[in-house]
mmCIF file of C-alpha atoms in Angstrom:
data_model
loop_
_atom_site.group_PDB
_atom_site.id
_atom_site.type_symbol
_atom_site.label_atom_id
_atom_site.label_comp_id
_atom_site.label_asym_id
_atom_site.label_seq_id
_atom_site.Cartn_x
_atom_site.Cartn_y
_atom_site.Cartn_z
ATOM 1 C CA GLU N 1 59.957 206.545 32.823
ATOM 2 C CA ALA N 2 63.141 208.183 31.544
ATOM 3 C CA GLY N 3 64.445 207.000 28.221
ATOM 4 C CA VAL N 4 68.023 206.453 27.130
ATOM 5 C CA VAL N 5 70.062 209.544 27.877
ATOM 6 C CA GLN N 6 73.077 210.569 25.852
ATOM 7 C CA SER N 7 75.477 213.455 26.083
ATOM 8 C CA PRO N 8 76.662 215.591 24.551
ATOM 9 C CA ARG N 9 74.044 216.017 21.854
ATOM 10 C CA TYR N 10 76.494 217.743 19.526
ATOM 11 C CA LYS N 11 80.255 217.806 19.353
ATOM 12 C CA ILE N 12 82.602 219.586 16.978
ATOM 13 C CA ILE N 13 86.282 218.786 17.190
ATOM 14 C CA GLU N 14 89.370 219.028 15.067
ATOM 15 C CA LYS N 15 90.892 215.892 13.631
ATOM 16 C CA LYS N 16 93.382 214.068 15.816
ATOM 17 C CA GLN N 17 91.603 215.284 18.953
ATOM 18 C CA PRO N 18 90.024 212.823 21.391
ATOM 19 C CA VAL N 19 86.280 212.737 22.019
ATOM 20 C CA ALA N 20 84.049 210.846 24.418
ATOM 21 C CA PHE N 21 80.340 210.091 24.443
ATOM 22 C CA TRP N 22 78.276 209.085 27.439
ATOM 23 C CA CYS N 23 75.150 206.954 27.656
ATOM 24 C CA ASN N 24 72.764 206.157 30.495
ATOM 25 C CA PRO N 25 70.417 203.306 29.539
ATOM 26 C CA ILE N 26 66.870 202.746 30.703
ATOM 27 C CA SER N 27 66.821 201.516 34.284
ATOM 28 C CA GLY N 28 66.802 197.725 34.441
ATOM 29 C CA HIS N 29 68.021 197.208 30.892
ATOM 30 C CA ASN N 30 70.909 194.763 30.936
ATOM 31 C CA THR N 31 71.907 195.087 27.307
ATOM 32 C CA LEU N 32 73.490 198.237 25.950
ATOM 33 C CA TYR N 33 74.494 198.983 22.375
ATOM 34 C CA TRP N 34 76.557 201.625 20.629
ATOM 35 C CA TYR N 35 75.776 202.284 16.982
ATOM 36 C CA LEU N 36 77.207 204.548 14.346
ATOM 37 C CA GLN N 37 74.851 206.053 11.772
ATOM 38 C CA ASN N 38 76.016 207.819 8.655
ATOM 39 C CA LEU N 39 73.705 210.022 6.623
ATOM 40 C CA GLY N 40 71.331 207.987 4.522
ATOM 41 C CA GLN N 41 72.316 204.715 6.170
ATOM 42 C CA GLY N 42 70.909 202.544 8.913
ATOM 43 C CA PRO N 43 72.628 202.248 12.272
ATOM 44 C CA GLU N 44 75.678 199.959 12.340
ATOM 45 C CA LEU N 45 76.524 198.151 15.548
ATOM 46 C CA LEU N 46 79.862 199.053 17.122
ATOM 47 C CA ILE N 47 79.631 197.163 20.400
ATOM 48 C CA ARG N 48 77.087 195.332 22.538
ATOM 49 C CA TYR N 49 77.269 194.876 26.306
ATOM 50 C CA GLU N 50 75.518 192.336 28.468
ATOM 51 C CA ASN N 51 75.773 193.980 31.870
ATOM 52 C CA GLU N 52 79.444 194.986 32.100
ATOM 53 C CA GLU N 53 80.720 192.443 29.581
ATOM 54 C CA ALA N 54 81.359 193.384 25.962
ATOM 55 C CA VAL N 55 79.868 190.379 24.155
ATOM 56 C CA ASP N 56 80.168 191.683 20.602
ATOM 57 C CA ASP N 57 82.817 194.228 19.658
ATOM 58 C CA SER N 58 83.738 192.738 16.298
ATOM 59 C CA GLN N 59 82.740 195.923 14.449
ATOM 60 C CA LEU N 60 84.574 198.307 16.775
ATOM 61 C CA PRO N 61 87.735 199.800 15.195
ATOM 62 C CA LYS N 62 89.938 199.027 18.115
ATOM 63 C CA ASP N 63 92.898 201.048 16.952
ATOM 64 C CA ARG N 64 91.100 204.266 17.810
ATOM 65 C CA PHE N 65 87.789 203.372 19.444
ATOM 66 C CA SER N 66 87.299 202.129 22.970
ATOM 67 C CA ALA N 67 84.293 201.634 25.201
ATOM 68 C CA GLU N 68 83.527 200.721 28.742
ATOM 69 C CA ARG N 69 80.506 199.981 30.856
ATOM 70 C CA LEU N 70 81.625 200.062 34.428
ATOM 71 C CA LYS N 71 79.195 198.540 36.941
ATOM 72 C CA GLY N 72 76.961 197.467 34.092
ATOM 73 C CA VAL N 73 74.989 200.705 33.887
ATOM 74 C CA ASP N 74 76.396 203.837 32.214
ATOM 75 C CA SER N 75 78.718 203.525 29.277
ATOM 76 C CA THR N 76 81.265 205.692 27.516
ATOM 77 C CA LEU N 77 82.530 205.464 23.970
ATOM 78 C CA LYS N 78 85.823 207.120 23.145
ATOM 79 C CA ILE N 79 87.604 207.949 19.926
ATOM 80 C CA GLN N 80 91.275 208.821 20.030
ATOM 81 C CA PRO N 81 92.423 210.272 17.746
ATOM 82 C CA ALA N 82 89.374 211.295 15.732
ATOM 83 C CA GLU N 83 89.511 211.279 11.942
ATOM 84 C CA LEU N 84 87.445 213.184 9.400
ATOM 85 C CA GLY N 85 85.596 209.996 8.489
ATOM 86 C CA ASP N 86 84.350 209.606 12.058
ATOM 87 C CA SER N 87 81.812 212.388 11.514
ATOM 88 C CA ALA N 88 78.462 210.692 12.093
ATOM 89 C CA VAL N 89 75.715 210.228 14.636
ATOM 90 C CA TYR N 90 76.605 207.926 17.521
ATOM 91 C CA LEU N 91 73.534 206.222 18.935
ATOM 92 C CA CYS N 92 73.215 204.378 22.206
ATOM 93 C CA ALA N 93 70.408 201.885 22.735
ATOM 94 C CA SER N 94 69.343 199.533 25.489
ATOM 95 C CA SER N 95 67.098 196.519 25.853
ATOM 96 C CA LEU N 96 65.936 194.279 28.667
ATOM 97 C CA ALA N 97 67.754 191.298 27.204
ATOM 98 C CA SER N 98 68.990 189.807 23.971
ATOM 99 C CA GLY N 99 70.046 186.581 22.371
ATOM 100 C CA GLY N 100 66.909 184.557 21.880
ATOM 101 C CA ALA N 101 64.748 186.375 24.361
ATOM 102 C CA SER N 102 61.217 187.390 23.433
ATOM 103 C CA ASP N 103 60.778 190.233 20.985
ATOM 104 C CA VAL N 104 59.491 192.375 23.834
ATOM 105 C CA GLN N 105 62.729 191.833 25.725
ATOM 106 C CA GLU N 106 64.797 192.317 22.597
ATOM 107 C CA THR N 107 63.181 195.626 21.637
ATOM 108 C CA GLN N 108 65.829 198.294 21.583
ATOM 109 C CA TYR N 109 65.192 201.813 22.774
ATOM 110 C CA PHE N 110 67.462 204.437 21.344
ATOM 111 C CA GLY N 111 68.816 207.616 22.826
ATOM 112 C CA PRO N 112 68.761 210.875 20.841
ATOM 113 C CA GLY N 113 72.338 210.348 19.670
ATOM 114 C CA THR N 114 75.458 212.479 19.601
ATOM 115 C CA ARG N 115 76.168 214.277 16.346
ATOM 116 C CA LEU N 116 79.907 214.396 15.843
ATOM 117 C CA LEU N 117 81.586 216.671 13.338
ATOM 118 C CA VAL N 118 85.322 216.294 12.848
ATOM 119 C CA LEU N 119 86.974 219.219 11.082
ATOM 120 C CA ARG J 1 75.734 192.544 -1.112
ATOM 121 C CA LYS J 2 74.346 194.000 2.123
ATOM 122 C CA GLU J 3 72.775 191.620 4.590
ATOM 123 C CA VAL J 4 69.542 193.642 4.754
ATOM 124 C CA GLU J 5 68.422 195.474 1.643
ATOM 125 C CA GLN J 6 65.663 197.992 1.222
ATOM 126 C CA ASP J 7 64.473 200.207 -1.585
ATOM 127 C CA PRO J 8 65.764 203.621 -0.460
ATOM 128 C CA GLY J 9 62.896 205.480 -2.095
ATOM 129 C CA PRO J 10 61.919 208.190 -1.665
ATOM 130 C CA PHE J 11 58.276 207.260 -1.858
ATOM 131 C CA ASN J 12 56.123 210.336 -2.354
ATOM 132 C CA VAL J 13 52.440 209.583 -1.873
ATOM 133 C CA PRO J 14 49.268 211.638 -1.323
ATOM 134 C CA GLU J 15 47.355 211.508 1.921
ATOM 135 C CA GLY J 16 45.067 208.517 2.055
ATOM 136 C CA ALA J 17 47.197 206.391 -0.243
ATOM 137 C CA THR J 18 48.311 202.863 0.483
ATOM 138 C CA VAL J 19 52.048 202.293 0.294
ATOM 139 C CA ALA J 20 54.144 199.156 0.673
ATOM 140 C CA PHE J 21 57.803 198.749 1.526
ATOM 141 C CA ASN J 22 59.865 195.660 0.931
ATOM 142 C CA CYS J 23 62.962 194.319 2.597
ATOM 143 C CA THR J 24 65.102 191.300 1.804
ATOM 144 C CA TYR J 25 67.670 189.631 4.019
ATOM 145 C CA SER J 26 70.456 187.283 3.088
ATOM 146 C CA ASN J 27 71.021 185.203 6.220
ATOM 147 C CA SER J 28 68.580 182.306 6.339
ATOM 148 C CA ALA J 29 69.316 181.796 10.037
ATOM 149 C CA SER J 30 67.769 185.161 10.890
ATOM 150 C CA GLN J 31 65.351 184.850 13.771
ATOM 151 C CA SER J 32 63.651 188.106 14.653
ATOM 152 C CA PHE J 33 62.333 190.843 12.452
ATOM 153 C CA PHE J 34 61.239 194.380 13.148
ATOM 154 C CA TRP J 35 60.267 197.609 11.496
ATOM 155 C CA TYR J 36 61.618 200.771 13.081
ATOM 156 C CA ARG J 37 60.637 204.317 12.196
ATOM 157 C CA GLN J 38 63.104 207.200 12.181
ATOM 158 C CA ASP J 39 62.053 210.807 11.856
ATOM 159 C CA CYS J 40 64.460 213.342 10.427
ATOM 160 C CA ARG J 41 67.321 214.015 12.857
ATOM 161 C CA LYS J 42 65.710 211.780 15.488
ATOM 162 C CA GLU J 43 66.492 208.359 16.872
ATOM 163 C CA PRO J 44 64.919 205.156 15.520
ATOM 164 C CA LYS J 45 61.810 203.946 17.332
ATOM 165 C CA LEU J 46 60.168 200.544 17.167
ATOM 166 C CA LEU J 47 57.147 200.529 14.912
ATOM 167 C CA MET J 48 56.289 196.853 15.118
ATOM 168 C CA SER J 49 57.677 193.356 15.325
ATOM 169 C CA VAL J 50 57.109 191.056 12.357
ATOM 170 C CA TYR J 51 55.737 187.566 12.903
ATOM 171 C CA SER J 52 55.581 184.613 10.541
ATOM 172 C CA SER J 53 51.795 184.676 10.630
ATOM 173 C CA GLY J 54 51.717 188.338 9.701
ATOM 174 C CA ASN J 55 50.528 191.007 12.063
ATOM 175 C CA GLU J 56 48.546 194.191 11.976
ATOM 176 C CA ASP J 57 48.591 197.311 14.124
ATOM 177 C CA GLY J 58 45.934 199.767 13.063
ATOM 178 C CA ARG J 59 46.828 201.019 9.600
ATOM 179 C CA PHE J 60 50.095 199.074 9.538
ATOM 180 C CA THR J 61 50.480 195.474 8.392
ATOM 181 C CA ALA J 62 53.724 193.528 8.443
ATOM 182 C CA GLN J 63 54.369 190.283 6.621
ATOM 183 C CA LEU J 64 57.253 187.826 6.752
ATOM 184 C CA ASN J 65 58.094 185.247 4.102
ATOM 185 C CA ARG J 66 60.887 183.065 5.447
ATOM 186 C CA ALA J 67 61.145 180.960 2.301
ATOM 187 C CA SER J 68 61.822 184.036 0.189
ATOM 188 C CA GLN J 69 63.650 185.872 2.999
ATOM 189 C CA TYR J 70 61.438 188.848 2.512
ATOM 190 C CA ILE J 71 59.643 191.254 4.837
ATOM 191 C CA SER J 72 57.051 193.825 3.954
ATOM 192 C CA LEU J 73 55.293 196.752 5.578
ATOM 193 C CA LEU J 74 51.970 198.040 4.306
ATOM 194 C CA ILE J 75 50.606 201.418 5.366
ATOM 195 C CA ARG J 76 46.969 202.108 4.600
ATOM 196 C CA ASP J 77 45.272 205.500 4.568
ATOM 197 C CA SER J 78 48.591 207.375 4.799
ATOM 198 C CA LYS J 79 48.743 210.398 7.071
ATOM 199 C CA LEU J 80 51.073 213.378 6.867
ATOM 200 C CA SER J 81 52.545 212.195 10.159
ATOM 201 C CA ASP J 82 53.639 208.925 8.549
ATOM 202 C CA SER J 83 56.400 210.820 6.731
ATOM 203 C CA ALA J 84 59.633 209.288 8.001
ATOM 204 C CA THR J 85 62.299 206.748 7.151
ATOM 205 C CA TYR J 86 61.312 203.133 7.774
ATOM 206 C CA LEU J 87 64.111 200.797 8.796
ATOM 207 C CA CYS J 88 63.956 197.053 8.341
ATOM 208 C CA VAL J 89 65.766 195.187 11.133
ATOM 209 C CA VAL J 90 66.835 191.550 11.218
ATOM 210 C CA THR J 91 68.540 189.617 13.999
ATOM 211 C CA ARG J 92 70.605 186.488 13.761
ATOM 212 C CA PRO J 93 71.389 183.819 16.344
ATOM 213 C CA GLY J 94 73.434 185.371 19.098
ATOM 214 C CA PHE J 95 71.416 188.493 18.542
ATOM 215 C CA ASP J 96 73.487 190.217 15.924
ATOM 216 C CA MET J 97 71.077 192.938 14.818
ATOM 217 C CA ARG J 98 71.338 194.333 11.320
ATOM 218 C CA PHE J 99 69.551 197.433 10.055
ATOM 219 C CA GLY J 100 68.676 198.164 6.477
ATOM 220 C CA ALA J 101 69.529 201.588 5.096
ATOM 221 C CA GLY J 102 65.895 202.626 5.326
ATOM 222 C CA THR J 103 63.114 203.651 2.967
ATOM 223 C CA ARG J 104 62.114 207.280 3.012
ATOM 224 C CA LEU J 105 58.411 208.094 2.846
ATOM 225 C CA THR J 106 56.907 211.524 2.260
ATOM 226 C CA VAL J 107 53.139 211.879 2.503
ATOM 227 C CA LYS J 108 51.849 215.016 0.815
ATOM 228 C CA PRO J 109 48.566 216.882 1.300
#
């Protein structure tokens, strides 16, 4: 079975430029997450989707970040304009369910991430 | 204070050693607990869930102490392939998942 797919794997852009990341979750997984991971830190949740609905975007910097999950499958995360401090790894994860489900259903599977470098 | 705290290490141990990692969490309403493993420049992968009764998976044993809000991971008979960063993960009601910063382990020949 295919895992979580992300693209691109690497992206180098100049500050103030826009950038977009794409994620295809595991088939049948209703819950999709976007995380940001800085070097030496654990992943930090940016946004969580239940199907096509964003149920937790409290940590998403909405002045420059946006996300969508049309049709409740693939998702894109966009930054516009990018800043130097946005350089990090952006991880997408998916799970069968969340919110009080069994730990099997809550288990998150991560994609390989997109390494972003803003110059 | 971070919601999930771990000793960052690094822990440098010889092959065959037993090593233990600790994790504390601040939200007493936390419901689910996990250990994830992350290899260098790779994505995190689930190592094991942590249950109140404690659970074991081969050389790995996880313990949860709700009263002290403390989770542990014990690795026995360390292998070179155990070298990685181990992330403690805690979820709260409404499934707000929080990761610790990770503990780095290096197992040496």
